[in-house]
Coordinates of C-alpha atoms and ligand atoms in Angstrom, one line a residue:
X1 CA 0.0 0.0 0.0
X2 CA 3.1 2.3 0.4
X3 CA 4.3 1.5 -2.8
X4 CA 2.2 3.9 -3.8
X5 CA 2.8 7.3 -6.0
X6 CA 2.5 10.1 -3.4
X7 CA 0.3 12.0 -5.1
X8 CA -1.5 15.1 -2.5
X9 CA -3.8 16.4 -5.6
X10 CA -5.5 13.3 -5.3
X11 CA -6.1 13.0 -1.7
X12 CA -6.9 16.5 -1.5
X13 CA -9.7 14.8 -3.8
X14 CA -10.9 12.2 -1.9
X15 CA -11.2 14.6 1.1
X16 CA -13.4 16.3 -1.6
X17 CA -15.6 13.6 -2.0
X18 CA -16.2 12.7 1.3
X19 CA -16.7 16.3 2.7
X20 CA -19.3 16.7 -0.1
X21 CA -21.0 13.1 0.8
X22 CA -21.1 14.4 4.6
X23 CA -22.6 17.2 3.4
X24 CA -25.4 16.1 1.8
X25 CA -26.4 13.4 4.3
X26 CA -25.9 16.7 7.1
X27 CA -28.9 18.7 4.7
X28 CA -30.5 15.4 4.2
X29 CA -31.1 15.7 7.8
X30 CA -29.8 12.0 8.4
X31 CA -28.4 11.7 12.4
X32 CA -24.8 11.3 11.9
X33 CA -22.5 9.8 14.4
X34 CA -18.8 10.9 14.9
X35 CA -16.7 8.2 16.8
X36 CA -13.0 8.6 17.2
X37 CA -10.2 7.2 19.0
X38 CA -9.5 9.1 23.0
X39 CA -6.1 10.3 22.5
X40 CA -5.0 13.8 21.8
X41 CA -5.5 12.9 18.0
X42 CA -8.7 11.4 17.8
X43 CA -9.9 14.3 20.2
X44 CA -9.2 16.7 17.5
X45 CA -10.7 14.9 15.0
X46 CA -14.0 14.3 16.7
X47 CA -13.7 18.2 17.3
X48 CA -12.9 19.3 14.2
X49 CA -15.4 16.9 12.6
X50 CA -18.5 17.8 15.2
X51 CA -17.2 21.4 14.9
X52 CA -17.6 21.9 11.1
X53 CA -21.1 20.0 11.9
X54 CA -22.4 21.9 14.1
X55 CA -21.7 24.8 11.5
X56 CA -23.5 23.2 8.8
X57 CA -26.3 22.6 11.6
X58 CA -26.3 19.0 11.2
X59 CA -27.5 16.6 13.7
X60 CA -24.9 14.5 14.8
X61 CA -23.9 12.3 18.4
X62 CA -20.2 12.4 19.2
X63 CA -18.5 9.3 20.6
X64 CA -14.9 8.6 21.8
X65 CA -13.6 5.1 22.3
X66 CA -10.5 3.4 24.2
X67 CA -10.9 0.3 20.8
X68 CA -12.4 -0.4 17.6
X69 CA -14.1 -3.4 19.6
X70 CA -15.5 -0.9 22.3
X71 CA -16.7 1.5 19.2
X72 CA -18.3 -2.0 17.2
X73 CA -19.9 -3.6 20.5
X74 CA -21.5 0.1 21.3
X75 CA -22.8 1.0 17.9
X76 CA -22.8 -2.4 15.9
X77 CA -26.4 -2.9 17.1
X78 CA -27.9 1.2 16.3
X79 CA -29.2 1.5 12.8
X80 CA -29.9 4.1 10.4
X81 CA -27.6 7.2 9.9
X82 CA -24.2 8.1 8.6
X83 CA -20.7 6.9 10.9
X84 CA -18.2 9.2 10.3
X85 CA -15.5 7.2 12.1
X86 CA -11.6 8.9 12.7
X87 CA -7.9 8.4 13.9
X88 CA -9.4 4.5 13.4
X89 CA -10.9 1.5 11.4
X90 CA -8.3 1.3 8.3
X91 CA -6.7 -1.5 9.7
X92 CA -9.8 -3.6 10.5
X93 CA -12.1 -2.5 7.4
X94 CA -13.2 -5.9 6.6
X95 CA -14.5 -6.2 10.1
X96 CA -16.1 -2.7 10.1
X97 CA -17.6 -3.7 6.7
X98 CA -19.6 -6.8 8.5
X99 CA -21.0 -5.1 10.7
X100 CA -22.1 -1.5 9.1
X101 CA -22.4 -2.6 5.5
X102 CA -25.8 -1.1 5.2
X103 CA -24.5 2.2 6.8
X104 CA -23.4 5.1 5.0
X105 CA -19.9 5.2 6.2
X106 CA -16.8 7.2 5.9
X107 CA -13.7 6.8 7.4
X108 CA -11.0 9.4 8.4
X109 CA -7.7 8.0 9.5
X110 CA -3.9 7.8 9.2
X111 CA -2.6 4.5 10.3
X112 CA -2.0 1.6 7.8
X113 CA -4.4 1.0 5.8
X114 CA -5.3 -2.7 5.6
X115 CA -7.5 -2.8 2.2
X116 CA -8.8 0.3 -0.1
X117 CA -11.6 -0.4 -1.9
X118 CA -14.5 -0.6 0.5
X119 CA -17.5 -0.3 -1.5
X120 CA -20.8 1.6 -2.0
X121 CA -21.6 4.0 0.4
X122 CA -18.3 3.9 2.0
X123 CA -15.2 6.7 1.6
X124 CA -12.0 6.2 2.7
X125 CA -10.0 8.9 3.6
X126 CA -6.6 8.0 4.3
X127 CA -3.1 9.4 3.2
X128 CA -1.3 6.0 2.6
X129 CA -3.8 5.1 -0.1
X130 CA -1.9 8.1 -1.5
X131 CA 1.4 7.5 -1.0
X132 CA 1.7 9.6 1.7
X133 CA 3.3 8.9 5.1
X134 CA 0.3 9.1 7.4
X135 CA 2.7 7.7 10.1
X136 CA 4.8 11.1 9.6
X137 CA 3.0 13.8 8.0
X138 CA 0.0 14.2 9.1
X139 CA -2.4 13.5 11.9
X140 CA -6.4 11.9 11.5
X141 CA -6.9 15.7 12.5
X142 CA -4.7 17.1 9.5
X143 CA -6.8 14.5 7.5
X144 CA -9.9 15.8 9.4
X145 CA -9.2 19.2 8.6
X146 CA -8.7 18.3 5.0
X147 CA -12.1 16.6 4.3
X148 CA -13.8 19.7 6.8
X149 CA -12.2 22.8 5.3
X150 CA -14.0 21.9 2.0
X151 CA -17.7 22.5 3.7
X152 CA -17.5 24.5 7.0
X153 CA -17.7 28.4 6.8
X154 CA -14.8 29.2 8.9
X155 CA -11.7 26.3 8.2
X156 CA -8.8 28.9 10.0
X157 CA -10.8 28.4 13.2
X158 CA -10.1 24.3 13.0
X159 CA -6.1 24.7 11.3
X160 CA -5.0 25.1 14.4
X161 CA -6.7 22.0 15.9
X162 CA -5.4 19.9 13.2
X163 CA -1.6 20.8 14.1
X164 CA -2.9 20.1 18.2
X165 CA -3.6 16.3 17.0
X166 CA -0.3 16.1 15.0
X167 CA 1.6 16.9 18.5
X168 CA -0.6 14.7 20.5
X169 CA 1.0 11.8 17.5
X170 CA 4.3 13.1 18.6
X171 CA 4.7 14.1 14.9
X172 CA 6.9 16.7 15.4
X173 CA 10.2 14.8 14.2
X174 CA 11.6 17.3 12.2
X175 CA 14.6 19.2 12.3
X176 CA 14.2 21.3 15.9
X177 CA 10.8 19.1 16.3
X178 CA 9.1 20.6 13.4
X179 CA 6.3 19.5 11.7
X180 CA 7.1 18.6 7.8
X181 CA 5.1 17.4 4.9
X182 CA 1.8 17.5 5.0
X183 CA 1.7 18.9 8.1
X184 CA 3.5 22.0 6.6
X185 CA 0.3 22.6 4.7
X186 CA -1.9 22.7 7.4
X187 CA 0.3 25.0 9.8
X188 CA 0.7 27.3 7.2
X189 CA -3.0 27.5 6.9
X190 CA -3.3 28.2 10.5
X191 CA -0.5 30.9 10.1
X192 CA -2.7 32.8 7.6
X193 CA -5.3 32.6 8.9
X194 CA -3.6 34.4 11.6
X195 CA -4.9 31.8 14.6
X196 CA -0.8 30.3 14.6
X197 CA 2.2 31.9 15.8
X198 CA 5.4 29.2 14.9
X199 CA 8.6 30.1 16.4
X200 CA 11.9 28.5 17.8
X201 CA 12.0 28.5 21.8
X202 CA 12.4 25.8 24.8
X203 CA 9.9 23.5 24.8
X204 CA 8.8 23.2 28.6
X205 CA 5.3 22.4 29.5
X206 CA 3.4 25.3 31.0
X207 CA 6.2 28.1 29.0
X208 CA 3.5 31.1 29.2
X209 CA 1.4 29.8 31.6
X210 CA 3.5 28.4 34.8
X211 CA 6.3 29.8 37.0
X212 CA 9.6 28.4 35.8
X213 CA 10.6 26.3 38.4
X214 CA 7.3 24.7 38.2
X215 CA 7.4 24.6 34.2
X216 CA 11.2 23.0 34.3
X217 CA 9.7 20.5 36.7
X218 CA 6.4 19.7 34.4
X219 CA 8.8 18.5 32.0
X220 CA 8.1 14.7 31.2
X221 CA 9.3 14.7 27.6
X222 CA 12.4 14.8 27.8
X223 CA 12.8 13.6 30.9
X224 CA 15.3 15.5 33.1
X225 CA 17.0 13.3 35.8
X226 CA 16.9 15.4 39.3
X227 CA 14.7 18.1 37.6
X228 CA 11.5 16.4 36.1
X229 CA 9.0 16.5 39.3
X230 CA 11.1 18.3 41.9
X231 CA 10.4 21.7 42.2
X232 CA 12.5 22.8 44.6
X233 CA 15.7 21.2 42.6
X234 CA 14.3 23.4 39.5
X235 CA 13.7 26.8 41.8
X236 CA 17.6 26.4 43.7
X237 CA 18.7 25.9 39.7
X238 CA 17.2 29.0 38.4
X239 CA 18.6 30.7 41.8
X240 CA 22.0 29.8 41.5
X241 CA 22.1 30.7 37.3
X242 CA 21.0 34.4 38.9
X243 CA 17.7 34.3 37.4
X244 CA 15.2 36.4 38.6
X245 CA 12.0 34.2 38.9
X246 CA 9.9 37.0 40.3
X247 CA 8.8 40.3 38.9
X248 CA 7.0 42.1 41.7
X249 CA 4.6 40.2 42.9
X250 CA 4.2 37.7 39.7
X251 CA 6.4 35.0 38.9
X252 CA 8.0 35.0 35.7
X253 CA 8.0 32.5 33.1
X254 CA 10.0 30.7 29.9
X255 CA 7.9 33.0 28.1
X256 CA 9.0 36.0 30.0
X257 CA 13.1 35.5 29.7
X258 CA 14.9 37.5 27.6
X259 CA 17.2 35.6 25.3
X260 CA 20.5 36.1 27.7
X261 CA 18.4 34.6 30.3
X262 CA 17.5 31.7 28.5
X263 CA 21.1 30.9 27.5
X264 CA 22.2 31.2 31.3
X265 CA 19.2 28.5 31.8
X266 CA 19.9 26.0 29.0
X267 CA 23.9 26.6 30.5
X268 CA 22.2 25.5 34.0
X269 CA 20.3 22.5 32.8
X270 CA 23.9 21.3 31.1
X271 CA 26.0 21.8 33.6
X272 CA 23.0 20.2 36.2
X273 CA 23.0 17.0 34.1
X274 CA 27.0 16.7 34.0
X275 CA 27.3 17.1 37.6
X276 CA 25.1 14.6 37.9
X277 CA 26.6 12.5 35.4
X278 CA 23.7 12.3 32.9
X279 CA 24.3 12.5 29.2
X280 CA 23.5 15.4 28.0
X281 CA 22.0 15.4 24.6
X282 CA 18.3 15.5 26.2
X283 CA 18.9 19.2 26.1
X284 CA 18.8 19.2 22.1
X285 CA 14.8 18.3 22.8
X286 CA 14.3 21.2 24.8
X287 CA 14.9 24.0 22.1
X288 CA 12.3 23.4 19.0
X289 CA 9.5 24.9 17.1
X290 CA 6.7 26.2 19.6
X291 CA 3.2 26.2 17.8
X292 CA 1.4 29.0 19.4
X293 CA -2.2 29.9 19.6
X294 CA -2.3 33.4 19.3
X295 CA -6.1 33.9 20.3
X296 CA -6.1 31.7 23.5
X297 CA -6.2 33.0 26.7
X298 CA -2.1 32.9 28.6
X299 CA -3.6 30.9 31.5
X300 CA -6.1 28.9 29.2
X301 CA -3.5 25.8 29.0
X302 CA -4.2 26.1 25.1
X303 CA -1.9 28.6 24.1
X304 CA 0.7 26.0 23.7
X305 CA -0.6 23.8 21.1
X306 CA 1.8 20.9 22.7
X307 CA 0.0 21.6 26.2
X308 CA -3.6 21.8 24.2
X309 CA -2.2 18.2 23.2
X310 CA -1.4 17.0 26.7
X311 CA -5.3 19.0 27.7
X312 CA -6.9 16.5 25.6
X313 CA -5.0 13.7 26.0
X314 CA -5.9 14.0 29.6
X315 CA -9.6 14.5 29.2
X316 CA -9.7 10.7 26.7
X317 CA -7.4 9.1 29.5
X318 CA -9.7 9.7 32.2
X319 CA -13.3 9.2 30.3
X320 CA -13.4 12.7 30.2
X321 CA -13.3 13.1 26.2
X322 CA -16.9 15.0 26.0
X323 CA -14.9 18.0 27.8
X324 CA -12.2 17.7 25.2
X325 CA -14.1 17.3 22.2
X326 CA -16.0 20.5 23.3
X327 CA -12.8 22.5 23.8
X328 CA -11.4 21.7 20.4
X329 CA -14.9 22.8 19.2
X330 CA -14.6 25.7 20.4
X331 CA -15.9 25.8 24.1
X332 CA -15.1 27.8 27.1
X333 CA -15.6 29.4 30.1
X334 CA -16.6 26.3 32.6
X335 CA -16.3 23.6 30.3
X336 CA -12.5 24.5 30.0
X337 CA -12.2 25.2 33.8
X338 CA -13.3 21.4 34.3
X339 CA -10.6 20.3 31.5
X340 CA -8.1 21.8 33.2
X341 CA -8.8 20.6 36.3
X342 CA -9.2 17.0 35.0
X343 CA -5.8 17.8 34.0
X344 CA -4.1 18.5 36.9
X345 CA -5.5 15.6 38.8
X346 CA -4.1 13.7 35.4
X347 CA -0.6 14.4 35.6
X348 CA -0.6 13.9 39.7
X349 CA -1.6 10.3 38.6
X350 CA 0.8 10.2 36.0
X351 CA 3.5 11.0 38.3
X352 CA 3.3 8.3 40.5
X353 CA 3.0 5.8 37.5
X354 CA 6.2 7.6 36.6
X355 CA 7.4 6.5 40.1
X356 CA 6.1 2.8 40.5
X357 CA 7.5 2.1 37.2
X358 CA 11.1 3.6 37.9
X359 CA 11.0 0.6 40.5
X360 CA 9.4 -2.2 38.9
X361 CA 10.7 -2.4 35.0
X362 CA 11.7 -5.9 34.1
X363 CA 14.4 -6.5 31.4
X364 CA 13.7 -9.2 29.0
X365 CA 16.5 -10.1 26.2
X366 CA 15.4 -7.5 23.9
X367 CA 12.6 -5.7 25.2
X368 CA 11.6 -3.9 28.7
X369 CA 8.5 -4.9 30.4
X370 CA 6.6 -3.1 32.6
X371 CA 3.4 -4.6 34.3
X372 CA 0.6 -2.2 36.1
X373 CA -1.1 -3.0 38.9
X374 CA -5.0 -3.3 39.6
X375 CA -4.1 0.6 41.1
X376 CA -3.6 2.1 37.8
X377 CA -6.5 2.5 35.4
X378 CA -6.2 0.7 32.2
X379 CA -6.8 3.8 30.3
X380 CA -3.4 4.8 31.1
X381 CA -1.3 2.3 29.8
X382 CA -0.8 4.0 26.5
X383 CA 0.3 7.3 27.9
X384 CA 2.4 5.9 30.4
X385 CA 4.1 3.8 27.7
X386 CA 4.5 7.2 25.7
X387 CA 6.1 9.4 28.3
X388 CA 8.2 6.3 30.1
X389 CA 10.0 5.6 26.3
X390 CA 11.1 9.1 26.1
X391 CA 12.7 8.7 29.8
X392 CA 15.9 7.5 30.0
X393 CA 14.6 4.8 32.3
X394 CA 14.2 3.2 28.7
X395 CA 17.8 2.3 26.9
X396 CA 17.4 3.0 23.2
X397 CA 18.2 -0.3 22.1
X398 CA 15.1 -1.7 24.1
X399 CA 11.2 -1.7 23.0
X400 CA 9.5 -1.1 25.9
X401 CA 6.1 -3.2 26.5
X402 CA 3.4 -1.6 28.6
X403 CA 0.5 -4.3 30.3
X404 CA -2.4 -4.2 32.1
X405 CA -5.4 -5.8 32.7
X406 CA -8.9 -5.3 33.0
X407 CA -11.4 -8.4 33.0
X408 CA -9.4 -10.6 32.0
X409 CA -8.4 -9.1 28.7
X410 CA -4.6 -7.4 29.2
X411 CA -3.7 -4.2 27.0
X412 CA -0.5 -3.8 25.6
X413 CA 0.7 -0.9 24.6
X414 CA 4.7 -0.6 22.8
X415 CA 6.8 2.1 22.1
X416 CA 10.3 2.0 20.8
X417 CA 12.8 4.6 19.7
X418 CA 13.1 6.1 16.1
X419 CA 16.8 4.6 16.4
X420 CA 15.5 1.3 16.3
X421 CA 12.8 2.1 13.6
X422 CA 15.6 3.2 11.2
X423 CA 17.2 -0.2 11.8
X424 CA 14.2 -1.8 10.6
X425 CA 12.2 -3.0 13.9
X426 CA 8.5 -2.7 13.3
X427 CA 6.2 -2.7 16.0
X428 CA 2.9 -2.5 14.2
X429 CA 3.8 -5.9 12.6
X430 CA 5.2 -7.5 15.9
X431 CA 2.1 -6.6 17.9
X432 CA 0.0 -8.0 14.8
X433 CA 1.8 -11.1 14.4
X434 CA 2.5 -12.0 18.1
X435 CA -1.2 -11.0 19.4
X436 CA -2.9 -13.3 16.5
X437 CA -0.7 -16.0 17.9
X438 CA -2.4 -16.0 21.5
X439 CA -6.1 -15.3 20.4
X440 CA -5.9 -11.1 20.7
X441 CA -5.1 -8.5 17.9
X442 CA -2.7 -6.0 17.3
X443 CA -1.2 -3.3 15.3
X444 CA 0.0 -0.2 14.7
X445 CA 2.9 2.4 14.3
X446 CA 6.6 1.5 13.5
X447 CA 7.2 3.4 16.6
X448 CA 4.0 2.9 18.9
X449 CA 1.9 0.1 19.0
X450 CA -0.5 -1.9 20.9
X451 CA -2.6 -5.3 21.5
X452 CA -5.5 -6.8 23.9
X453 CA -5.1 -10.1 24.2
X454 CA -6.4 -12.7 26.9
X455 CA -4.9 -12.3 30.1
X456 CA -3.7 -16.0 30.5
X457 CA -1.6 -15.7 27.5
X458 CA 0.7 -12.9 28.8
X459 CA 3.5 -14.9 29.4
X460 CA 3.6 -16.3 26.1
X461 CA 2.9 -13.4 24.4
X462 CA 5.5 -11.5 26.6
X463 CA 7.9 -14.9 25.0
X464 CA 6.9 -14.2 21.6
X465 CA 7.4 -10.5 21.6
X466 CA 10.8 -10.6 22.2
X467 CA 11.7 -13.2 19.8
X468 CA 10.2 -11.6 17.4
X469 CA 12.4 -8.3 18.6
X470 CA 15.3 -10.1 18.7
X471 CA 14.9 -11.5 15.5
X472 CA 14.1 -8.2 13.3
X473 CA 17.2 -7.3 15.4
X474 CA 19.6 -10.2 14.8
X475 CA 18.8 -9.2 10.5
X476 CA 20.3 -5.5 11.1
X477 CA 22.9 -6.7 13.2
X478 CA 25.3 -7.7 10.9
X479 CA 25.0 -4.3 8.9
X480 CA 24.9 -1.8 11.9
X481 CA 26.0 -1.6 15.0
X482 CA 23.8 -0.2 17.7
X483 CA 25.7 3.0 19.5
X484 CA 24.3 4.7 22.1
X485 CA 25.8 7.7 21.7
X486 CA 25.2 8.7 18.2
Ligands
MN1 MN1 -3.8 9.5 15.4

């Protein structure tokens, strides 16, 4: 299906087509439900795809989902009506086709597509039936966008939450974590249409909104050994580098430092990690590209598209996605307040995962293993897996596997580095192959992946994921050494 010609003209087409198929079912009056994966990405979607509704004044029922099965067993039995499903379904089409044949159907996604032609009354929008890299370049809210921008009076307002769902895909893999191809497109858009501000900054989570000490602490991704969580470590840091955290009454932040400042911190962070013998490359991922909503509030949490990610991200982890798809519609005032406290409460719980896990990883030959408890919600496993891989907990040469288990069925989620991608490990295909061995399905990125699979064939599983690891590894081997430092 890669093999194809990229060729943008003709899925700028195909968004065409289905945007004008949505819109005649939305005049038809026919109920049309939106259903979308609960991470940052499918938030955005579901938003930008209820948003554009809502203008058109169609009558539509938004749904967010932790699985495909979740989104089948909940819907599978409703009839009538248009799905408009996102950020998932072209892996498992034939499936989706069993159940909703008779529906008018259109799906809006960017992983790997497993077949294209999906008949009558079905569209399917997705950029690797067009030779584009839907792993890279663009999110199932760039696609979203895409299809939208054809039919909804006001596309500027929903650029912006296209390049939100990009960064919640961890897309940003550019040169000084830009966003490139596709993508490109769809921030420029948001530039014109003057809701986008894209400069080069540090990257620290809460840089307009939070004090700095508390920003540098905030910092999960990288992860900053004796910084990341400890506050008063980040506040005796900026003390000792003679920067002035307060300005009157107000503390400062990332935002506020002038550009000598923020050299005398990035010096501080270096010379922090050396003393504590930690390598210091991390600090390469803390100057990038900042995507900035200009028309958000500076306390909103939004202003930041990275932090808008982490906002929504929060809201699907915790069965809060209603208050996420409403802020990436376009709501406010209290429904944003709530967001943002679900939020907070979010990352407390993340910290402590953060913790149990820094004691209880287990090393396999060539993967890492880490196994949550009953005391961590199931919900979680994928984000813990995301922001655990990018700590150094996680040597590069090792896939990590996330588990845990909720009646009887264990999740898996898998993340490993874009070192190990380059060299030709594939965890999208090891998921698939290794879950379908023990009764559960799989799939996914090169780079992030996951699997549910019966909880009494973990240890297999566990068996046959590393074999297969070890194998994809034992064929580059000979070719390339694996080096730590490069
Ligand atoms: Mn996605």
């Amino acid at each position: 299906m890669d093999g194809s010609v990229r060729d943008v003209a003709a899925l700028q087409a195909r968004c065409k087509e289905a945007a004008d198929f949505i819109q005649d079912e939305a005049e038809r009056g026919t109920e049309i439900l939106v259903a979308g994966h609960n991470d940052a990405d499918g938030l955005s979607s579901i938003g930008i795809v209820t948003g554009g509704l809502l203008d058109l004044g169609a009558k539509f029922i938004a749904k967010s989902v932790f699985r495909l099965e979740e989104f089948i067993d909940l819907m599978g039995k409703r009839d009538g009506g248009m799905v408009i499903l996102v950020d998932m379904g072209s892996g498992s089409i034939h499936e989706l086709r069993k159940v909703f044949g008779d529906r008018k159907f259109v799906i809006i996604d960017h992983h790997q597509p497993e077949a294209e032609d999906i008949g009558e009354n079905w569209i399917h929008v997705n950029p690797h039936l067009f030779g584009i890299d839907g792993e890279s370049e663009v999110s199932a809210a760039g696609v979203a966008y895409l299809v939208m921008r054809n039919i909804t009076p006001n596309p500027h307002i929903y650029a912006p939450i296209a390049v939100v769902g990009s960064l919640g895909d961890l897309q940003d893999r550019g040169e000084k974590r830009k966003l490139f191809g596709l993508n490109e497109e769809i921030v420029s858009d948001a530039v014109e249409g003057r809701m986008l501000k894209v400069y080069e900054d540090f990257i620290l989570y809460g840089r307009g909104s939070k004090p700095i000490h508390q920003a540098l602490a905030s910092t999960q991704s990288p992860y900053l050994p004796g910084l990341s969580g400890e506050e008063a470590s980040c506040l005796s840091l900026l003390i000792e580098a003679e920067i002035e955290v307060r300005d009157g009454d107000k503390w400062r932040t990332i935002a506020d430092l002038t550009e000598e400042e923020k050299t005398k911190l990035y010096n501080a962070i270096v010379s922090h990690l050396v003393k504590n013998n930690q390598p210091t490359e991390v600090v390469k991922d803390l100057i990038g590209t900042v995507y900035e909503l200009v028309n958000e509030d500076v306390s909103s949490g939004l202003r930041d598209a990275r932090e808008y990610a982490q906002l929504l991200n929060a809201c699907g982890k915790t069965n809060n996605s209603w208050l996420g798809v409403s802020v990436a519609m376009g709501y406010r005032s209290w429904v944003l307040e709530e967001a943002q406290r679900v939020m907070e409460q979010y990352r407390t719980i993340l910290k402590k995962s953060l913790e149990f896990a820094s004691k209880n990883l287990e090393q396999m030959y060539n993967i890492m293993v880490l196994r949550v408890g009953p005391e961590i919600d199931v919900r979680q496993v994928s984000s813990i897996a995301s922001i655990l891989s990018s700590s150094k907990l996680i040597p590069a040469d090792k896939p990590l596997i996330v588990v845990g288990q909720e009646a009887g069925v264990v999740k898996v989620s898998a993340r490993t580095s874009s070192k190990l991608v380059m060299v030709g490990v594939n965890l999208g295909t090891v998921m698939r192959e290794a879950a379908s061995k023990f009764a559960g399905r799989g799939g996914g990125h090169k780079i992030a992946a996951g699997a549910e699979i019966p909880a009494d064939r973990l240890t297999l599983f566990l068996l046959e994921v590393d074999r297969l690891i070890g194998e994809a590894l034992s064929r580059v081997k000979t070719q390339i050494t694996l080096d730590d430092n490069d």
